Short mmCIF file of N, CA and C in Angstrom, two decimals:
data_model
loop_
_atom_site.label_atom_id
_atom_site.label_comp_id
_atom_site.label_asym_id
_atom_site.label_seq_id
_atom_site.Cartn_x
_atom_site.Cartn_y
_atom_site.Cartn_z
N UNK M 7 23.20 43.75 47.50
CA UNK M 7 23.65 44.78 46.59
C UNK M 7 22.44 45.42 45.94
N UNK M 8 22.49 46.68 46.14
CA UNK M 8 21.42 47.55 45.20
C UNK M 8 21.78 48.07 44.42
N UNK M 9 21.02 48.09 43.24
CA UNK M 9 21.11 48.62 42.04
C UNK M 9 19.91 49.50 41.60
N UNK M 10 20.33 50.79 40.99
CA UNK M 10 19.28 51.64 40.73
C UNK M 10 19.04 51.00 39.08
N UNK M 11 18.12 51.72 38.44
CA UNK M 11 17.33 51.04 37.43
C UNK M 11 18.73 51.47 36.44
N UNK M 12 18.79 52.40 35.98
CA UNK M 12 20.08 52.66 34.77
C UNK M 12 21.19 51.78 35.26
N UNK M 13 21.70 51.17 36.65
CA UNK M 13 22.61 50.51 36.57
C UNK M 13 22.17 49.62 36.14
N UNK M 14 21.41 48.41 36.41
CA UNK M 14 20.58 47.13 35.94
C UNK M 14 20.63 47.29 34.82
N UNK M 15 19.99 48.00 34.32
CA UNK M 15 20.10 48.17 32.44
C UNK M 15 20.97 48.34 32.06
N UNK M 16 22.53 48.75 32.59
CA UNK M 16 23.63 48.92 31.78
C UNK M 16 24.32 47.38 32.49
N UNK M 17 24.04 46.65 33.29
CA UNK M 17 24.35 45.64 33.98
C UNK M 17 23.68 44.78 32.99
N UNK M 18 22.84 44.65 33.04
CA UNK M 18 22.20 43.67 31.79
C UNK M 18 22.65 43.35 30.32
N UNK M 19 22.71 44.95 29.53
CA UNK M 19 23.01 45.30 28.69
C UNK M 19 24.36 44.66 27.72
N UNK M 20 25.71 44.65 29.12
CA UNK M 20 27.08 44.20 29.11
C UNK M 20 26.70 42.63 28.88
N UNK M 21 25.92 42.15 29.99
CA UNK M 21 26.13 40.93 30.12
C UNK M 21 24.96 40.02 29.07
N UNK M 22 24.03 40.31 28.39
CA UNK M 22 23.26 39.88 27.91
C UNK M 22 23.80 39.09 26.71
N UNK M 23 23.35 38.31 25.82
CA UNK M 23 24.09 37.87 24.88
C UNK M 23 23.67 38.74 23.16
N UNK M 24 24.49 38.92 22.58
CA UNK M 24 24.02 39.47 21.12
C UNK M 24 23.29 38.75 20.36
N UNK M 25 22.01 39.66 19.99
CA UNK M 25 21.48 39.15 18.96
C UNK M 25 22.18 38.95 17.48
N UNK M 26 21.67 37.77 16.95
CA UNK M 26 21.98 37.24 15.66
C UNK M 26 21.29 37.17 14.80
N UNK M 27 20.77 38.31 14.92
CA UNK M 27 18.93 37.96 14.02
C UNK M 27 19.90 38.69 12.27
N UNK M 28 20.61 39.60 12.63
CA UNK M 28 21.65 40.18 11.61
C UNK M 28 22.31 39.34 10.37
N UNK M 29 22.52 38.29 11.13
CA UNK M 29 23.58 37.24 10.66
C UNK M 29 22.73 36.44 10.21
N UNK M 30 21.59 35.64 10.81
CA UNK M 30 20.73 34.89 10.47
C UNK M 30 19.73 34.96 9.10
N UNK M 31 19.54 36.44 9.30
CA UNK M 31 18.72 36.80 8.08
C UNK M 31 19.41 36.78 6.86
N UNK M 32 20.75 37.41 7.00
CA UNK M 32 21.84 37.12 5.57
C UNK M 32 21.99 35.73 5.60
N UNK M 33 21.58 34.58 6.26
CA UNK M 33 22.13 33.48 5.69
C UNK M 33 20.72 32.89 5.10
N UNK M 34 19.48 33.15 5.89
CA UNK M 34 18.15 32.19 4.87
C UNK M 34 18.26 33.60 3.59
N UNK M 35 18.78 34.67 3.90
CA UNK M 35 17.96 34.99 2.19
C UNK M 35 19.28 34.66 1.29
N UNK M 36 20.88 34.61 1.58
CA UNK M 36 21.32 33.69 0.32
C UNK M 36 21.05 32.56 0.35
N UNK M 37 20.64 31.59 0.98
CA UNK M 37 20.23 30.37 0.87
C UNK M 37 18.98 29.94 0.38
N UNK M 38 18.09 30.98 0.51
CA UNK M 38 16.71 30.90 0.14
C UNK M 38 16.99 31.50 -1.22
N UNK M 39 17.83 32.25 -2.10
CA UNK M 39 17.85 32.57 -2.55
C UNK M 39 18.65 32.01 -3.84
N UNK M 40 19.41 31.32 -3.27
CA UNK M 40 20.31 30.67 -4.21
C UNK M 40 19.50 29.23 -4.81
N UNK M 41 18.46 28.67 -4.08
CA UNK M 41 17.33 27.47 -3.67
C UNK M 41 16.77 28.14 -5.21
N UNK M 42 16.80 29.18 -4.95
CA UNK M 42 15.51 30.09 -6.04
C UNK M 42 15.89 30.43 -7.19
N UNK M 43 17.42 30.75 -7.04
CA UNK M 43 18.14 30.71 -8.03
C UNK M 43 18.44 29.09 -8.62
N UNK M 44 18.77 28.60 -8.22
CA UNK M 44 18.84 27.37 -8.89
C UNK M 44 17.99 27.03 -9.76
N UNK M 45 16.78 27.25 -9.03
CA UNK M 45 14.98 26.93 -9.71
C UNK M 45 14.88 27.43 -11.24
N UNK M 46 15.03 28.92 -10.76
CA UNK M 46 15.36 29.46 -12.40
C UNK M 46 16.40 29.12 -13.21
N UNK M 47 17.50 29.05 -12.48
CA UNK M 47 18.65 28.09 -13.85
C UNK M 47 17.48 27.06 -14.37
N UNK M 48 17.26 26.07 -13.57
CA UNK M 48 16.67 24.78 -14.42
C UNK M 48 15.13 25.00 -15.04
N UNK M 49 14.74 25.88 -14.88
CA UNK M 49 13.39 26.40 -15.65
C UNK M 49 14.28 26.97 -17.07
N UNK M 50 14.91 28.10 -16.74
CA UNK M 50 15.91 28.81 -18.17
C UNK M 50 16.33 27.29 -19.00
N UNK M 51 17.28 26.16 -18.30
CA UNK M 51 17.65 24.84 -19.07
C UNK M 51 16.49 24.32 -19.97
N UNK M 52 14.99 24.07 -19.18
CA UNK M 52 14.34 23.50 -19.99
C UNK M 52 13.91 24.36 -21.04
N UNK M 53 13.56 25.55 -20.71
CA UNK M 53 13.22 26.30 -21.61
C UNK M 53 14.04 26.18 -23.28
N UNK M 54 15.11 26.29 -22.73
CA UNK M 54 16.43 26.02 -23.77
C UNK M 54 16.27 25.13 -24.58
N UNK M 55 15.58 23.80 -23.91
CA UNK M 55 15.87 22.11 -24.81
C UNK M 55 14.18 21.95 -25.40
N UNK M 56 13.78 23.16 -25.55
CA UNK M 56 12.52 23.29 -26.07
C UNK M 56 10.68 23.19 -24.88
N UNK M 57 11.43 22.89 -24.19
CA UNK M 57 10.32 23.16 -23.62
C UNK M 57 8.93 24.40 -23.31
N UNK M 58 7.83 24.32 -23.25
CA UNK M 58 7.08 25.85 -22.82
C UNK M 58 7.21 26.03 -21.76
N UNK M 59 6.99 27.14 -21.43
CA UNK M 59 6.65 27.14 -19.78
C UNK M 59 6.26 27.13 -19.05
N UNK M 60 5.51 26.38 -19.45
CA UNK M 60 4.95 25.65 -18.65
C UNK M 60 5.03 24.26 -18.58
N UNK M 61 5.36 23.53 -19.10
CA UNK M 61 6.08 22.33 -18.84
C UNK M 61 7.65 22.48 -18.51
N UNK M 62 8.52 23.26 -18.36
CA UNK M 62 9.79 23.92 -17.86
C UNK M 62 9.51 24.01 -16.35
N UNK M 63 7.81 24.95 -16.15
CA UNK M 63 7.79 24.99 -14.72
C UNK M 63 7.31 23.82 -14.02
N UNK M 64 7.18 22.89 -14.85
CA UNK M 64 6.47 21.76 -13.74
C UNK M 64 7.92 20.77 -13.85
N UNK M 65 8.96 20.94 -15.03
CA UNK M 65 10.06 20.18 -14.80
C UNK M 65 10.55 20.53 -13.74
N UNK M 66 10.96 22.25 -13.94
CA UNK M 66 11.75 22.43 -12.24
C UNK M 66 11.05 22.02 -11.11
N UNK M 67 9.79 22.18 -10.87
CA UNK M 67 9.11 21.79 -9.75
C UNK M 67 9.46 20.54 -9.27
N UNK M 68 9.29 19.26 -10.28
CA UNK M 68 10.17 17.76 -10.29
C UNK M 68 11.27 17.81 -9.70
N UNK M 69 12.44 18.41 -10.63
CA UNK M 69 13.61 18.46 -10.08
C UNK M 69 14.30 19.41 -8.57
N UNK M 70 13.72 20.21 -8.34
CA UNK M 70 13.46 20.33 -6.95
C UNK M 70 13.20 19.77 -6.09
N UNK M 71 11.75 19.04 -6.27
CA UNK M 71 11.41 18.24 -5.46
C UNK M 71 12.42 16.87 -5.26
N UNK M 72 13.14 16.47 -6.27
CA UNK M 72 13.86 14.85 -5.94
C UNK M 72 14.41 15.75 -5.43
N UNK M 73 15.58 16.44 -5.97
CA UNK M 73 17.13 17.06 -4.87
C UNK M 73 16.33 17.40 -3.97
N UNK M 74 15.49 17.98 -2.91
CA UNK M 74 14.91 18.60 -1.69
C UNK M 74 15.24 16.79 -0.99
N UNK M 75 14.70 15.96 -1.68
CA UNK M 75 14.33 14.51 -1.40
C UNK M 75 15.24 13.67 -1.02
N UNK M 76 16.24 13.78 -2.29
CA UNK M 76 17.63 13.61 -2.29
C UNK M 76 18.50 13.76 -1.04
N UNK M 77 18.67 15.18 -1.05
CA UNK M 77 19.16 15.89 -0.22
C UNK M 77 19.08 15.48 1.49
N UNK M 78 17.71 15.58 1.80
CA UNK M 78 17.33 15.28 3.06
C UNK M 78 17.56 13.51 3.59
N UNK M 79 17.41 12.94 2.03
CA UNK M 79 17.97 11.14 2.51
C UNK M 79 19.29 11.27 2.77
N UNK M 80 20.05 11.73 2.14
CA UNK M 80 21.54 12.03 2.15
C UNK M 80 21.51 12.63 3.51
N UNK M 81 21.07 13.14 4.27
CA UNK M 81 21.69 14.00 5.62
C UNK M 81 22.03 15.51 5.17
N UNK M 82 22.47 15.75 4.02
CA UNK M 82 22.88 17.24 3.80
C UNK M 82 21.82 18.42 4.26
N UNK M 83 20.24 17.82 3.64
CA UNK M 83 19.35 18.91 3.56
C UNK M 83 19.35 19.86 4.93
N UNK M 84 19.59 19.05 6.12
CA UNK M 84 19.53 19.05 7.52
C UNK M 84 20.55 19.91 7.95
N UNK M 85 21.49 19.85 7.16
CA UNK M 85 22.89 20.74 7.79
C UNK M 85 22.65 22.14 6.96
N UNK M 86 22.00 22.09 5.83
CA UNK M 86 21.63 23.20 5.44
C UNK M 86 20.87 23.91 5.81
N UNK M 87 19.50 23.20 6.53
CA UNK M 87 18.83 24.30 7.43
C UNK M 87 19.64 24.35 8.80
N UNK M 88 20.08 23.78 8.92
CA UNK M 88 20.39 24.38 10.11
C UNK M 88 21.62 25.61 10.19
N UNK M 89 22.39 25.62 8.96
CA UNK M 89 23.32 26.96 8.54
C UNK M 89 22.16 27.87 8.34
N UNK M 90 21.30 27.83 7.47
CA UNK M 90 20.33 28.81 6.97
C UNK M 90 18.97 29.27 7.56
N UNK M 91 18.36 28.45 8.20
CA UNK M 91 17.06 28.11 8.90
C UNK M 91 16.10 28.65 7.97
N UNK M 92 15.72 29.80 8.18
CA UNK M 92 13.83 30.09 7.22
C UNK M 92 14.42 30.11 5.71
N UNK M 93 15.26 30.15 5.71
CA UNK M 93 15.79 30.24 4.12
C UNK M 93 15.58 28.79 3.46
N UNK M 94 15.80 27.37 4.19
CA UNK M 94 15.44 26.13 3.37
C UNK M 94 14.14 26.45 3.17
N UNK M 95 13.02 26.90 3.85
CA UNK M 95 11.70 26.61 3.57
C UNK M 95 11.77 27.12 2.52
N UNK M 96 11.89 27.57 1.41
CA UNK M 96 11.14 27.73 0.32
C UNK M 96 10.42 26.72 -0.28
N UNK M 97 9.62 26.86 -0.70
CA UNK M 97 8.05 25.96 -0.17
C UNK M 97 8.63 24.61 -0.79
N UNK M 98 8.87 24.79 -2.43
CA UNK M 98 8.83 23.06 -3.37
C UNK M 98 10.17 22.06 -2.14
N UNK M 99 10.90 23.15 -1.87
CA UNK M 99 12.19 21.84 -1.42
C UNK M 99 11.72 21.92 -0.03
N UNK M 100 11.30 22.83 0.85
CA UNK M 100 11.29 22.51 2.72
C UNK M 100 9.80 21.54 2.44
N UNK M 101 9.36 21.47 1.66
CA UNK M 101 7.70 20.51 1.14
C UNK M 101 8.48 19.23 0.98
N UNK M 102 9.33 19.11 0.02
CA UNK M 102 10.24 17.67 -0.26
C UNK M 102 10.78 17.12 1.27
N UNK M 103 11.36 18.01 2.13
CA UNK M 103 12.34 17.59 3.37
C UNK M 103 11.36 17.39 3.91
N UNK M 104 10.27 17.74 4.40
CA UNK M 104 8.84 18.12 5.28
C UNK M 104 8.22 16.47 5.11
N UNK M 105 8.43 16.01 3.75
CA UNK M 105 7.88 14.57 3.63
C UNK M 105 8.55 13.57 3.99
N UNK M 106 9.96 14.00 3.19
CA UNK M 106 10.91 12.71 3.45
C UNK M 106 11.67 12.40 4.97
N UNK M 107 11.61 13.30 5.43
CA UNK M 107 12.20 13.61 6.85
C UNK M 107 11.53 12.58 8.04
N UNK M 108 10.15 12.78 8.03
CA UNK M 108 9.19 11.97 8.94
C UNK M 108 9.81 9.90 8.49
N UNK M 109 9.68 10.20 7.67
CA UNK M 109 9.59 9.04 6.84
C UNK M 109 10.94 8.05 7.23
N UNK M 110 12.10 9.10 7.05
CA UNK M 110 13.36 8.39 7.36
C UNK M 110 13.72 8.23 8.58
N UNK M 111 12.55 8.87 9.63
CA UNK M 111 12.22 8.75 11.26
C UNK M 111 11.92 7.87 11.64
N UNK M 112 10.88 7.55 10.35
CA UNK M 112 10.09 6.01 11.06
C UNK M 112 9.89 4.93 10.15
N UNK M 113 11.32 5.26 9.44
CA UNK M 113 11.43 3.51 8.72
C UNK M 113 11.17 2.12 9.80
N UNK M 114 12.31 2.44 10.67
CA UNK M 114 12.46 1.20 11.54
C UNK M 114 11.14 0.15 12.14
N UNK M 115 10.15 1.40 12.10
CA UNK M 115 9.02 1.23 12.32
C UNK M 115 8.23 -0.04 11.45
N UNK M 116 8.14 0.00 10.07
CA UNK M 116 8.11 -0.66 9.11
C UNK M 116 7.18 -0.08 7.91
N UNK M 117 7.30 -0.65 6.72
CA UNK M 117 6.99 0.10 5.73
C UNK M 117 5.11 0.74 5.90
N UNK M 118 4.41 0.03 6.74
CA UNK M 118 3.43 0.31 6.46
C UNK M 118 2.41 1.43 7.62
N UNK M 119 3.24 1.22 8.98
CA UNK M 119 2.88 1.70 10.14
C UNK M 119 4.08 2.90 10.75
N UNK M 120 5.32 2.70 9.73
CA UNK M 120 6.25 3.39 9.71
C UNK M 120 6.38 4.35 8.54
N UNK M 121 6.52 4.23 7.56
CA UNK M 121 6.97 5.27 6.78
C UNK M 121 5.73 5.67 6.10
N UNK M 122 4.81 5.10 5.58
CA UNK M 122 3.53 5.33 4.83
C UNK M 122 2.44 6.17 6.32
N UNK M 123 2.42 5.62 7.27
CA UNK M 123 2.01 6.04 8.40
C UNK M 123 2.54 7.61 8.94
N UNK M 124 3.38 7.67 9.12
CA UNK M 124 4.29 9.27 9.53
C UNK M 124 4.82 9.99 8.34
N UNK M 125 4.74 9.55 6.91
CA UNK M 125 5.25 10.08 5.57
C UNK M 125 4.58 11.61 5.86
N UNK M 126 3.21 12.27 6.27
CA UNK M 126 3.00 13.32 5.93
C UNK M 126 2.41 13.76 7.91
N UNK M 127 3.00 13.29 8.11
CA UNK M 127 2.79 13.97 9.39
C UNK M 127 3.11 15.42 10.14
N UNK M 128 4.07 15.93 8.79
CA UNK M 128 4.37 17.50 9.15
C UNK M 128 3.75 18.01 7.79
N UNK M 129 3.66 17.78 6.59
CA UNK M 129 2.93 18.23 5.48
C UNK M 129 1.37 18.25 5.64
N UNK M 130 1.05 16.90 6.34
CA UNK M 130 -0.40 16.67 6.23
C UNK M 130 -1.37 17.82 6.37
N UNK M 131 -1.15 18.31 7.37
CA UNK M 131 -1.95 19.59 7.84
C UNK M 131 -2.12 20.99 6.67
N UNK M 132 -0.45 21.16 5.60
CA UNK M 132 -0.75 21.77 4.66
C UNK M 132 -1.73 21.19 3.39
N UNK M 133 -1.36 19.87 3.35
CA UNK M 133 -1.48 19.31 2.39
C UNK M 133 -3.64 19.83 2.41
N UNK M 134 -4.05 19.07 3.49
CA UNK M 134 -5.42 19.51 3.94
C UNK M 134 -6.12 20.65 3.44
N UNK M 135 -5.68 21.59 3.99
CA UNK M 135 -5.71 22.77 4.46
C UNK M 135 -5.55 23.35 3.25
N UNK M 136 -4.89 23.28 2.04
CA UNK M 136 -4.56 23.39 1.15
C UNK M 136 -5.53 23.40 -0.15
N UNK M 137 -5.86 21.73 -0.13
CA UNK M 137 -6.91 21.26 -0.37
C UNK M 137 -8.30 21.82 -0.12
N UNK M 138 -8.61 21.99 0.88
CA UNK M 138 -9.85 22.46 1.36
C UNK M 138 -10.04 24.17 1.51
N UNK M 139 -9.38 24.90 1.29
CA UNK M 139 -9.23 26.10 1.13
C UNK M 139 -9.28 26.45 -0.88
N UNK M 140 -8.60 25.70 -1.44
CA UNK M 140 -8.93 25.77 -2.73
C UNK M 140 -10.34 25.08 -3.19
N UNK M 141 -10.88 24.15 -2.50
CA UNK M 141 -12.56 23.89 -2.91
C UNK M 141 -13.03 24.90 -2.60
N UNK M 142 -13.13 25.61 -1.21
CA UNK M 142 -14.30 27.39 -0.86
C UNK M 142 -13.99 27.97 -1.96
N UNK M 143 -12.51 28.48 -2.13
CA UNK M 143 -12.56 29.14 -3.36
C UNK M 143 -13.26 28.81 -4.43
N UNK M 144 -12.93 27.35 -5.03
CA UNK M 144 -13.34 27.65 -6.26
C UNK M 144 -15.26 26.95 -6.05
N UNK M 145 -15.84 26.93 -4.67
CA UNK M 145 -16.61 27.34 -4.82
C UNK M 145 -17.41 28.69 -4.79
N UNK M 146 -17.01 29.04 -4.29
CA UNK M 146 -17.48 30.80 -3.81
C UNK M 146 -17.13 31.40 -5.60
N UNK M 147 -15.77 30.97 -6.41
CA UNK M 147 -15.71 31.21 -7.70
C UNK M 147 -17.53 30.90 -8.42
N UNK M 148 -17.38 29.44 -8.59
CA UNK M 148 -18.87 29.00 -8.97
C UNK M 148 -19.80 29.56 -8.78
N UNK M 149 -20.53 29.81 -7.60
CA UNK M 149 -21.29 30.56 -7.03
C UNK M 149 -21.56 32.04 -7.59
N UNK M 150 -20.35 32.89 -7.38
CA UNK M 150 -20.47 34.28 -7.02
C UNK M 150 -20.07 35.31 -8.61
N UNK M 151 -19.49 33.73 -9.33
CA UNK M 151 -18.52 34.33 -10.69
C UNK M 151 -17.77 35.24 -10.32
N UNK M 152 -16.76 35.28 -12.13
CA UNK M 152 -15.86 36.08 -11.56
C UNK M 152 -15.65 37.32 -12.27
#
């Protein structure tokens, strides 16, 4: 069977499957968003019970981080990215799942070659990288002033 090029492309076209990039994106930005929203409820809470804010922002940061922690021991965190996908990463909680995740991989393993061993095996590389990108800076700061 031959097919000229506009048939193929309208042959393709029919049969190809639909993208979901539509659908996908509305679900990480309410999910990423609601993650974010939450953040600010519990920054606004501490703020409320006297806190500054800067100790408000390092509470929410805490409490993010256990529920991200929480969450991912529980099994939930997992079903949530996978409804939402780039939307869990928002950094404090997909950072919490990113740790605890490896970890609850390789309990069986045992506490020391297992979970302490693979604990940052998907963070590690930020964690680094992180690290060592903020020393240039704040040497090149030192150095060059600011």
């Amino acid at each position: 069977m031959k097919m000229t090029k506009e048939e193929y492309k309208k042959y393709s076209e029919e049969h190809s499957p639909r993208s979901k990039s539509g659908r996908n994106l509305l679900r990480a930005f309410l999910v990423g968003g609601s993650i974010c929203l939450l953040g600010q409820g519990i920054t606004q809470a501490m703020t409320a019970l006297g806190l500054d804010k800067a100790a408000a922002g390092s509470a929410c940061s805490v409490s993010l981080i256990f529920l991200g922690a929480l969450l991912t021991g529980l099994g939930v965190y997992d079903k949530i990215a996978k409804f939402a996908g780039a939307g869990t990463l928002v950094p404090i909680t997909g950072f919490a799942n990113s740790v605890v995740a490896p970890a609850l991989e390789f309990k069986t393993e045992g506490f020391i070659l297992g979970v302490a061993a693979k604990m940052f095996i998907i963070s590690g590389p930020v964690i680094v990288y992180g690290i060592t990108s903020s020393f240039i800076y704040g040497l090149l700061l030192l150095l060059f002033g600011a």
